[in-house]
PDB file of N, CA and C and ligand atoms in Angstrom:
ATOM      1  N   UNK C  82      17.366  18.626  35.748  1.00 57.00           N
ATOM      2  CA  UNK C  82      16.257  18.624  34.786  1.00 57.00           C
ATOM      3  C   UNK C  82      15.013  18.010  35.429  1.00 57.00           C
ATOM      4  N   UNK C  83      14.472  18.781  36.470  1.00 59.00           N
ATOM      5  CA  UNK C  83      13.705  18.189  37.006  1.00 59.00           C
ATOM      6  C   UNK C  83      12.331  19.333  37.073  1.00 59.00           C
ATOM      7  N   UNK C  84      11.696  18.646  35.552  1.00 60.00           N
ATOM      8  CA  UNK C  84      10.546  19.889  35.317  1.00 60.00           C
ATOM      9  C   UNK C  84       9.070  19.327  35.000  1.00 60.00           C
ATOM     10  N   UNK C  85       8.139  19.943  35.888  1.00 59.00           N
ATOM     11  CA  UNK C  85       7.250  18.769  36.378  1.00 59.00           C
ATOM     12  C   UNK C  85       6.033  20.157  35.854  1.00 59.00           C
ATOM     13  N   UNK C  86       5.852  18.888  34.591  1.00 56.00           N
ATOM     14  CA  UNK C  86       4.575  19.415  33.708  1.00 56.00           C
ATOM     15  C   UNK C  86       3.236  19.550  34.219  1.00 56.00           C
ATOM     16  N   UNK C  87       3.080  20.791  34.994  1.00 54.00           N
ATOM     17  CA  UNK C  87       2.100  21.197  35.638  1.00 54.00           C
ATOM     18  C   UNK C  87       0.818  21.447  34.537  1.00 54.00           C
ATOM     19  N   UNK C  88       0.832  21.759  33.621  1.00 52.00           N
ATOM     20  CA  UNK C  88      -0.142  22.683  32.445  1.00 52.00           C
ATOM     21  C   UNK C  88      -0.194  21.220  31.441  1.00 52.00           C
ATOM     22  N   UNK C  89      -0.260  20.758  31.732  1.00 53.00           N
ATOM     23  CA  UNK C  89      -0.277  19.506  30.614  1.00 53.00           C
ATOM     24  C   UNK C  89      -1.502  19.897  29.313  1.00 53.00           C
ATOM     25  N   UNK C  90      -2.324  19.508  29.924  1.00 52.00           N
ATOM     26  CA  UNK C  90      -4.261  20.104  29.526  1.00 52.00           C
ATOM     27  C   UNK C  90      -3.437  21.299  28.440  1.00 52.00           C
ATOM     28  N   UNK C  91      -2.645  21.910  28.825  1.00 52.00           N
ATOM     29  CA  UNK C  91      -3.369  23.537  28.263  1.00 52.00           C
ATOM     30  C   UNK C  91      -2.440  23.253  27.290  1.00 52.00           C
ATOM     31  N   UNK C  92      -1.046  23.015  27.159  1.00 54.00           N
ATOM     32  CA  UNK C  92      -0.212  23.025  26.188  1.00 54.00           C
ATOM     33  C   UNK C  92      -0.486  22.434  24.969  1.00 54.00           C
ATOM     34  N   UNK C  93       0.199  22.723  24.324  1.00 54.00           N
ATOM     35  CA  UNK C  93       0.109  23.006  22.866  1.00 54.00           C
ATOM     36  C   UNK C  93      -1.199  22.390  22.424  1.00 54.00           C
ATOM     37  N   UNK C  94      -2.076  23.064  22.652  1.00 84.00           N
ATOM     38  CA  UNK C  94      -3.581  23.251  21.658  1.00 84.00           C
ATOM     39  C   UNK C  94      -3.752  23.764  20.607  1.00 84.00           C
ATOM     40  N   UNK C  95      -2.585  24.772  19.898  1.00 93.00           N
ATOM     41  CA  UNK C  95      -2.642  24.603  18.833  1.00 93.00           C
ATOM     42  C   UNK C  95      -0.982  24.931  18.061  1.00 93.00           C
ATOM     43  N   UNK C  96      -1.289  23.862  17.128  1.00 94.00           N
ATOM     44  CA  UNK C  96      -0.020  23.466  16.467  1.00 94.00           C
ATOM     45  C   UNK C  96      -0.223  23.757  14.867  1.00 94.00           C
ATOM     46  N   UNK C  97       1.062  23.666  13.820  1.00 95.00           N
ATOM     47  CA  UNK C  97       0.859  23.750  12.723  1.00 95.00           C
ATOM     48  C   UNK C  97       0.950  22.690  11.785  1.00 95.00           C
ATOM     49  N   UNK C  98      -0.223  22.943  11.103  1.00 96.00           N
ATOM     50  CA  UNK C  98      -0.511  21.864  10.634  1.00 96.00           C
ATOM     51  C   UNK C  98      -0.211  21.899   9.104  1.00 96.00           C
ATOM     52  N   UNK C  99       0.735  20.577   9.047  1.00 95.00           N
ATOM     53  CA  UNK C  99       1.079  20.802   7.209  1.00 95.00           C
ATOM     54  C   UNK C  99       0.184  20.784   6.167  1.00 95.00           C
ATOM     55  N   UNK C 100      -0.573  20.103   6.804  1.00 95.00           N
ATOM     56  CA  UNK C 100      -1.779  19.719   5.530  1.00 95.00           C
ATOM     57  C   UNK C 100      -2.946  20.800   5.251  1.00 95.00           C
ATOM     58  N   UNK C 101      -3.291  21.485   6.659  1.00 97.00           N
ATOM     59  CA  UNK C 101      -4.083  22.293   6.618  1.00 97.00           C
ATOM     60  C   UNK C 101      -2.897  23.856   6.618  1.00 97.00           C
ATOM     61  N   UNK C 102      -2.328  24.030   6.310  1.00 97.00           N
ATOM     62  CA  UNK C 102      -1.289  25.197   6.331  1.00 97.00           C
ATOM     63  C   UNK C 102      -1.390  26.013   7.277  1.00 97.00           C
ATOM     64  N   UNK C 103      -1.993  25.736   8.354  1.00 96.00           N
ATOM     65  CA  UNK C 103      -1.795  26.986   9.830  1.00 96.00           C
ATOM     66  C   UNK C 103      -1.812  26.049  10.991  1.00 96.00           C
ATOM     67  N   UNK C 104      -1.882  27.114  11.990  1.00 95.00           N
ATOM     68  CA  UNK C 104      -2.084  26.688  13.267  1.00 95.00           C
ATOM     69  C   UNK C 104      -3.202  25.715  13.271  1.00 95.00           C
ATOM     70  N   UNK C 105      -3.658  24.705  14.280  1.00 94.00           N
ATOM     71  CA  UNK C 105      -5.194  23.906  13.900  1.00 94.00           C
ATOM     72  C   UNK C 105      -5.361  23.384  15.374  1.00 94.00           C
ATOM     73  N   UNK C 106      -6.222  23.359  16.251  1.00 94.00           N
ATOM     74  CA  UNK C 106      -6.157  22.913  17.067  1.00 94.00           C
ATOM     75  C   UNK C 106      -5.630  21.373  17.216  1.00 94.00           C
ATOM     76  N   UNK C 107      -5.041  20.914  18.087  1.00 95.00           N
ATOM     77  CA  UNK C 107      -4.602  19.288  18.458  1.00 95.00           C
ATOM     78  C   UNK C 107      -5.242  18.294  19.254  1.00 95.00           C
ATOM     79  N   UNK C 108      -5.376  17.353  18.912  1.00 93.00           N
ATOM     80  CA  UNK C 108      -5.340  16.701  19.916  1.00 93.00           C
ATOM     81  C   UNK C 108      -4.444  15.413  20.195  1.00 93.00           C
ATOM     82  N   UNK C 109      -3.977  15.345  21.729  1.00 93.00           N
ATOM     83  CA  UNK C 109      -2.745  14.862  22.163  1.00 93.00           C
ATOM     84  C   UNK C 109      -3.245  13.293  22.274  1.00 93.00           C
ATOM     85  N   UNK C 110      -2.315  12.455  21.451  1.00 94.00           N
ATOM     86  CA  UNK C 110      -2.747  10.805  21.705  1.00 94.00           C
ATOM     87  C   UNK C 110      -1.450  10.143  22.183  1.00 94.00           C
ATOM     88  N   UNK C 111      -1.572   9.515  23.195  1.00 94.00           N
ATOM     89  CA  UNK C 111      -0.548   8.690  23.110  1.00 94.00           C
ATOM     90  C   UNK C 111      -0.054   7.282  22.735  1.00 94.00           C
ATOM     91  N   UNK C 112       1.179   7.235  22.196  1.00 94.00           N
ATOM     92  CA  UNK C 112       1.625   6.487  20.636  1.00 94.00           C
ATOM     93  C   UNK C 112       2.436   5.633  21.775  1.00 94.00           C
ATOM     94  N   UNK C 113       3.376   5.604  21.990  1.00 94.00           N
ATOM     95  CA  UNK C 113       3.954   5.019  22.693  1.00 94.00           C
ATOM     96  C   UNK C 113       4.644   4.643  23.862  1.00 94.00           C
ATOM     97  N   UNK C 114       4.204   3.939  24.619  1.00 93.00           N
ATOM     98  CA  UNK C 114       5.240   3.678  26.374  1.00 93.00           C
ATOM     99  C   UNK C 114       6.445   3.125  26.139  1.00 93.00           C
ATOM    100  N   UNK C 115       8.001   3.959  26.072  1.00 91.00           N
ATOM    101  CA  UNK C 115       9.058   3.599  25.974  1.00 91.00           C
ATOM    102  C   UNK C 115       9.690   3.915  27.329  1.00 91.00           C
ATOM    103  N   UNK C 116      10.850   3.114  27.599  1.00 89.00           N
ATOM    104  CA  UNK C 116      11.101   3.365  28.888  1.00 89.00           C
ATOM    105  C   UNK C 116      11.649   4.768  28.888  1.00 89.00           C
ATOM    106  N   UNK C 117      11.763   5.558  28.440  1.00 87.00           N
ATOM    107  CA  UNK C 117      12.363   6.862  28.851  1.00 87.00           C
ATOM    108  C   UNK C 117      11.007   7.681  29.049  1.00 87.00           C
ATOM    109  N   UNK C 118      10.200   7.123  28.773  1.00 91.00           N
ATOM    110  CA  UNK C 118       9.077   8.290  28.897  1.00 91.00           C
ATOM    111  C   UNK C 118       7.364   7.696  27.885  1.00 91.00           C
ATOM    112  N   UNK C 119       6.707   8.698  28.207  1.00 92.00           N
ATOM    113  CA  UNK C 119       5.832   8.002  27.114  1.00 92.00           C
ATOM    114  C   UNK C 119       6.012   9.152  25.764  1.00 92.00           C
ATOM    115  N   UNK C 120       5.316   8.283  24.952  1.00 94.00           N
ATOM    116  CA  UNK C 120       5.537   9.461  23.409  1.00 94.00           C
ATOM    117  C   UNK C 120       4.206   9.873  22.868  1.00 94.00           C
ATOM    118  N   UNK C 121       3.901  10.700  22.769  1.00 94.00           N
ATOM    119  CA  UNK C 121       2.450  11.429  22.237  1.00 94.00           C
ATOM    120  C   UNK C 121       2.251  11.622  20.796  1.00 94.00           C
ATOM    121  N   UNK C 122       1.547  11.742  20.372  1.00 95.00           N
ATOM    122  CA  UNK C 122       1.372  12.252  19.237  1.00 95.00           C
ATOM    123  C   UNK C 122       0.372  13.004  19.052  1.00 95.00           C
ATOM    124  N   UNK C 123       0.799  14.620  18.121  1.00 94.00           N
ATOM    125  CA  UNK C 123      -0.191  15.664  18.442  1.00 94.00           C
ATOM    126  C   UNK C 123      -1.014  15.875  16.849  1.00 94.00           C
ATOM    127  N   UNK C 124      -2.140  15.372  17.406  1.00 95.00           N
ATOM    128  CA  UNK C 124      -2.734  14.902  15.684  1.00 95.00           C
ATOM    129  C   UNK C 124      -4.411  16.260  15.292  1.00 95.00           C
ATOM    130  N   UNK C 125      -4.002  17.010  14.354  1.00 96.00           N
ATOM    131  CA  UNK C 125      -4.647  17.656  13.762  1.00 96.00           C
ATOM    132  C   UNK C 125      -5.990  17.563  13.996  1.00 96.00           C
ATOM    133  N   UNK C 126      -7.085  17.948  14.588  1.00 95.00           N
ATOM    134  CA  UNK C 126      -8.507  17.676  14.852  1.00 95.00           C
ATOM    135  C   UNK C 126      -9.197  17.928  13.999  1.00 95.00           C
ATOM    136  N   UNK C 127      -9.061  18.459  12.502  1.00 95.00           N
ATOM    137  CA  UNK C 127      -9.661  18.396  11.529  1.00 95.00           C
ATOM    138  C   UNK C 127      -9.320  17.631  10.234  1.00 95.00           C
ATOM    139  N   UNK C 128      -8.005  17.397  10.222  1.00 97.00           N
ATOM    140  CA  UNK C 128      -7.425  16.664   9.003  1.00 97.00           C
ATOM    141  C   UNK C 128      -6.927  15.454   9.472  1.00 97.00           C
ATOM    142  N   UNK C 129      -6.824  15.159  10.981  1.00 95.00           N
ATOM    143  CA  UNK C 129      -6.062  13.794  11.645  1.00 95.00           C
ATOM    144  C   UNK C 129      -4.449  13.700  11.013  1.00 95.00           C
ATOM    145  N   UNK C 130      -4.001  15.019  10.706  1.00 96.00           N
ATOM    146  CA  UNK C 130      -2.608  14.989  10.135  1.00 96.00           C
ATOM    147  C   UNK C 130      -1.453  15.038  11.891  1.00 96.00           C
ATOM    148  N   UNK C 131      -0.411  14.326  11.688  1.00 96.00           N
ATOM    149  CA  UNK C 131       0.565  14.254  12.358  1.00 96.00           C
ATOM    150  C   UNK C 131       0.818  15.962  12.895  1.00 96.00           C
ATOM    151  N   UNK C 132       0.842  16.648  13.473  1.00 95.00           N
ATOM    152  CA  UNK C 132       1.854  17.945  13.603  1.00 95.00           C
ATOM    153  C   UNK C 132       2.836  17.869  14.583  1.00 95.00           C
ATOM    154  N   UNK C 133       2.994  16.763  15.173  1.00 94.00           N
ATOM    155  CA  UNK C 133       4.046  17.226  16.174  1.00 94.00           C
ATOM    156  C   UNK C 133       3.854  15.976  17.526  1.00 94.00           C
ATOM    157  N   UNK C 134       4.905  15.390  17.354  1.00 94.00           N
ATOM    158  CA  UNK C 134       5.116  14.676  18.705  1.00 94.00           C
ATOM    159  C   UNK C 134       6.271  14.743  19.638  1.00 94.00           C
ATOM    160  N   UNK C 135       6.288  14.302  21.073  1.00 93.00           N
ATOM    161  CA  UNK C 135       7.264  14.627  21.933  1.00 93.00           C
ATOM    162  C   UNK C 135       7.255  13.649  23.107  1.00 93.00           C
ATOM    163  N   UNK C 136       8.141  13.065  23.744  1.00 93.00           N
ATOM    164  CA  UNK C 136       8.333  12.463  24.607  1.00 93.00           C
ATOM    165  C   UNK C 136       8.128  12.905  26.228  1.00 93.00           C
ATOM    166  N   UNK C 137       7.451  12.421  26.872  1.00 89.00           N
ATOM    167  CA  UNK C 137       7.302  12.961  28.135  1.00 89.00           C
ATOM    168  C   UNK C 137       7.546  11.786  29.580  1.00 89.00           C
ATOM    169  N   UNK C 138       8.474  12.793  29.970  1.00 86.00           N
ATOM    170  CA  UNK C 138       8.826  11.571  30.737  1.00 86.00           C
ATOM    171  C   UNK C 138       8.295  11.880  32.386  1.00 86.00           C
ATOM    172  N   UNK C 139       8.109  10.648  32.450  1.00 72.00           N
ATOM    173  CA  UNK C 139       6.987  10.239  33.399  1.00 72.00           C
ATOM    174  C   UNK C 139       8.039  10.064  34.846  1.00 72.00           C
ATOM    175  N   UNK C 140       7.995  10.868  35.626  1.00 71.00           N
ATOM    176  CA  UNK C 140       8.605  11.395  36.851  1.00 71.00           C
ATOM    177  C   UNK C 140       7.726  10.442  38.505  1.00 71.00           C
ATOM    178  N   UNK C 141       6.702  10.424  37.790  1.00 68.00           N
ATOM    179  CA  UNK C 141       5.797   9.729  38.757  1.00 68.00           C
ATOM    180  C   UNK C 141       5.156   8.221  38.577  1.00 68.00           C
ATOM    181  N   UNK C 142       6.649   7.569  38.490  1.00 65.00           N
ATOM    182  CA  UNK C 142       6.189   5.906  37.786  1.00 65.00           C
ATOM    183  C   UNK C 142       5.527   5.269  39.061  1.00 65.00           C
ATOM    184  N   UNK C 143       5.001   4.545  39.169  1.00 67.00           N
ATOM    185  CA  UNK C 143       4.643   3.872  40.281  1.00 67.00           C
ATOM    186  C   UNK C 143       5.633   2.460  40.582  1.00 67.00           C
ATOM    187  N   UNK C 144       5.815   2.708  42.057  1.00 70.00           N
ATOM    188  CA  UNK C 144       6.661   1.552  42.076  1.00 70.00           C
ATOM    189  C   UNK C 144       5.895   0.494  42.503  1.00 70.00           C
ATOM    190  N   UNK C 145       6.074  -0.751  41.751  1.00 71.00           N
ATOM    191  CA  UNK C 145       5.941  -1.885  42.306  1.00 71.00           C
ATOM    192  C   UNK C 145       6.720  -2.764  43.146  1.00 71.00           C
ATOM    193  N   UNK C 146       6.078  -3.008  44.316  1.00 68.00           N
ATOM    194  CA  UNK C 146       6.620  -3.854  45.282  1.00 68.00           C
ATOM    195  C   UNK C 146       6.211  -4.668  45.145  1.00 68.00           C
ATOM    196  N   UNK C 147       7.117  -5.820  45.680  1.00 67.00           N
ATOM    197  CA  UNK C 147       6.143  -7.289  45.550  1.00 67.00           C
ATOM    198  C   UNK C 147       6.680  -7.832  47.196  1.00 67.00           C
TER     199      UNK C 147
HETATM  200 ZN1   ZN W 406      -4.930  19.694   9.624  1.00 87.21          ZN
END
């Protein structure tokens, strides 16, 4: 499972939105840094409604040396 989110930018720009009842464009925020990944949240650009979040896991952590 080693799938390296090239298209980041382009994906899902538009999502469905409950509040507004269709597709609506998104925009992608990110909600939380958990260690498996970070978590986004894909929030409605006209109503700021939730439509859709997903975990993305971050393949390119930086290592710290000390
Ligand atoms: Zn909406």
């Amino acid at each position: 499972m080693a799938q390296r989110p090239s298209f980041e930018n382009l994906e899902a720009s538009l999502l469905y939105c409950p509040q507004c009842r269709k597709a609506m464009p998104v925009r992608k925020k990110l909600l939380l840094i958990l260690p498996e990944g970070n978590k986004f949240e894909y929030l409605c650009t006209t109503c700021l409604s939730t439509c859709g979040e997903k975990i993305e896991q971050d393949e390119q952590k930086p290592r710290i040396l000390m």
